[in-house]
XYZ file of C-alpha atoms in Angstrom:
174
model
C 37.211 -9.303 8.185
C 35.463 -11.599 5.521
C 33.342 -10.028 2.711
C 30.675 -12.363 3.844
C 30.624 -11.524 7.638
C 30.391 -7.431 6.149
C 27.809 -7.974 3.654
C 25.568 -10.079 6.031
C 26.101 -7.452 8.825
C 24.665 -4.697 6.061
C 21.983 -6.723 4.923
C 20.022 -8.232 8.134
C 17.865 -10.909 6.840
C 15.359 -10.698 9.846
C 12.806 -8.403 8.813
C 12.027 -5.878 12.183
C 15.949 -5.486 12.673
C 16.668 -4.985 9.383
C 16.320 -1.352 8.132
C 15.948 -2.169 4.175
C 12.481 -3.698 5.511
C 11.742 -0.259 7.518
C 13.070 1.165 3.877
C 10.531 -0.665 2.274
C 7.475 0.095 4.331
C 8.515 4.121 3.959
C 9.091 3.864 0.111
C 5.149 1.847 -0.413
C 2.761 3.900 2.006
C 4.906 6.677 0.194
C 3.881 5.587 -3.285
C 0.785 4.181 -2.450
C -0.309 7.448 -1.442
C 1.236 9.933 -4.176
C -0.495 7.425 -6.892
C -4.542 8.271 -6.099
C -6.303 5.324 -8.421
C -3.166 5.432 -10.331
C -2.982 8.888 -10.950
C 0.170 11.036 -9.718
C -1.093 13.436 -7.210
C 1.283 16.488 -8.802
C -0.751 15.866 -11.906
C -4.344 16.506 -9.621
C -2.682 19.315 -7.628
C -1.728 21.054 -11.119
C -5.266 20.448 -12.411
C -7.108 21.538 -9.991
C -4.514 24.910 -10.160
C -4.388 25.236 -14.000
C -7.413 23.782 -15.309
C -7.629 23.224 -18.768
C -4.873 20.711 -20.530
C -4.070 19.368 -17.298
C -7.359 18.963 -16.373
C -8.266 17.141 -19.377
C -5.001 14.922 -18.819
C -6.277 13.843 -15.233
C -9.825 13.243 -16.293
C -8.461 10.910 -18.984
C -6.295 9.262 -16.697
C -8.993 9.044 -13.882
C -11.504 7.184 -16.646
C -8.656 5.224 -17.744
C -7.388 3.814 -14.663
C -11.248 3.139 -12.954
C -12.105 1.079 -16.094
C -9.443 -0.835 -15.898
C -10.081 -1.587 -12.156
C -13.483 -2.369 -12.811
C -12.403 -4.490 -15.962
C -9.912 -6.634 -14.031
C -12.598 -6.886 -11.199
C -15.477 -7.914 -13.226
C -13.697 -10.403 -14.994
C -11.213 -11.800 -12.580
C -12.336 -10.492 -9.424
C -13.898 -13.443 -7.570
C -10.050 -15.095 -8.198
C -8.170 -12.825 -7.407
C -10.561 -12.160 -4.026
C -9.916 -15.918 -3.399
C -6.258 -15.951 -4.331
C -5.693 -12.661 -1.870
C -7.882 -14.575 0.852
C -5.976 -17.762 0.734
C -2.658 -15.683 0.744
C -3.359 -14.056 3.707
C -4.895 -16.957 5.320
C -1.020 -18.666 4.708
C 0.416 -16.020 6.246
C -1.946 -15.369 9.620
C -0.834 -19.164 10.085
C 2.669 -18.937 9.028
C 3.133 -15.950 11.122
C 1.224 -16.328 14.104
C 0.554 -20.245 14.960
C 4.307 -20.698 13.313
C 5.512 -17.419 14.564
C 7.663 -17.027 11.344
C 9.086 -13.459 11.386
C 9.378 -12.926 7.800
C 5.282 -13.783 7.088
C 4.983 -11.889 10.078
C 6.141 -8.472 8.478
C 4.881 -9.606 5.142
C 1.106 -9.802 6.341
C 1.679 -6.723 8.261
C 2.441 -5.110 4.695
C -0.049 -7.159 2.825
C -3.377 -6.848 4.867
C -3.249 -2.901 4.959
C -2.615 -3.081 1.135
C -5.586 -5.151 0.451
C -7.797 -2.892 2.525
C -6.692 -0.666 0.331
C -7.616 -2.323 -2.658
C -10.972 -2.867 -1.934
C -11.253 1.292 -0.981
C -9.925 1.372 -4.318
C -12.383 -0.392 -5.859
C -15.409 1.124 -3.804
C -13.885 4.474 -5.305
C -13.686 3.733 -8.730
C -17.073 2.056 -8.367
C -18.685 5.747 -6.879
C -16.651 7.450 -9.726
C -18.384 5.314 -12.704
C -21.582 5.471 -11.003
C -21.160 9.625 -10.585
C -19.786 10.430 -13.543
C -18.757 13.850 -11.613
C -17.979 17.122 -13.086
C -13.925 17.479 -12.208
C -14.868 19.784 -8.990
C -16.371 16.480 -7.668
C -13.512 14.379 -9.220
C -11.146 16.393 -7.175
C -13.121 15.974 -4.053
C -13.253 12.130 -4.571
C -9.715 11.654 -5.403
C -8.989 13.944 -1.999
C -11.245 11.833 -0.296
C -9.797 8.175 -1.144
C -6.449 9.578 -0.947
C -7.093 10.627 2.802
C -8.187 7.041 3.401
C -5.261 5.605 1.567
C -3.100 8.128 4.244
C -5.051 7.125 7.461
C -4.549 3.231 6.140
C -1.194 3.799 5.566
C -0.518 5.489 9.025
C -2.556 3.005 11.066
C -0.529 0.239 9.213
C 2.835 1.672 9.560
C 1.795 2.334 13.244
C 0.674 -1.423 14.150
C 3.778 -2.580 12.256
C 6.082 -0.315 14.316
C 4.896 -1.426 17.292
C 5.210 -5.091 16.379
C 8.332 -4.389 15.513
C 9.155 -3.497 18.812
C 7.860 -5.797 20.591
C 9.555 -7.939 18.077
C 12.458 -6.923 19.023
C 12.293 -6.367 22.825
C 11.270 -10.031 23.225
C 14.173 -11.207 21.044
C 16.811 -9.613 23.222
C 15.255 -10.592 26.815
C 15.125 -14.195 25.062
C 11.431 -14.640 25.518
């Protein structure tokens, strides 16, 4: 058998067949989710247990991370708002009036993580505006990390069932 024939048999370049793409998905929401406004959610859990040096660290980290969010979106934010809309604009058509499978999975990856961006922001945006004691920090982080989740699981969801229809419809040959 040729190397070539093997390697493209291991590596399926359409995206709902192939299972690096199904890979993929798993590994983001899974990441997306751990990371809560960039911080690791060990490093809340342990906080929240320990208290004191830990709790400092994650405070730090929290102010850190939701001033740079705000930063980036005060200064570039009506861009980068444009640039995402115009992205994902190329992709509905690609996908769905071209019916290109690859921008297909993309925007079913991309949309759910811009939704999530904007939570993001909204969050950071409470957290400035609250300046919360870290009981209420905890709560927050709790909070737009069970959003992130229910995105996530809506997205991977939608996604899996496009996939399968995906697929169904290429092997009747519709």
């Amino acid at each position: 058998m040729d190397w070539r024939n093997i390697l493209f048999q291991v590596i399926d370049l359409r995206s709902f067949s192939s299972v690096w793409y199904w890979i993929m998905l798993a590994v983001l929401w899974s990441s997306v989710s751990y990371f809560v406004l960039g911080v690791p959610f060990d490093l809340i859990t342990k906080a929240r247990r320990h208290g004191g040096q830990h709790q400092e660290d994650m405070v730090d980290l929290v102010r850190i991370n939701v001033n740079r969010l705000l930063g980036i979106a005060q200064t570039a934010g009506l861009i980068l708002t444009a640039f995402v809309f115009f992205a994902l604009t190329m992709l509905v058509l690609l996908a769905f009036v071209y019916d290109v499978e690859m921008a297909q999975a993309i925007f079913l990856v991309a949309l759910p993580l811009s939704i999530v961006g904007a939570v993001s922001l909204a969050s950071a945006r409470k957290i400035r505006a609250a300046d919360p004691e870290p009981e209420q920090l905890y709560a927050m982080l709790m909070r737009h990390r069970l959003w992130t989740q229910i995105i996530g699981m809506c997205a991977i969801f939608v996604t899996a069932m496009f996939g399968m229809i995906q697929m169904m419809a290429s092997v009747r040959g519709l």
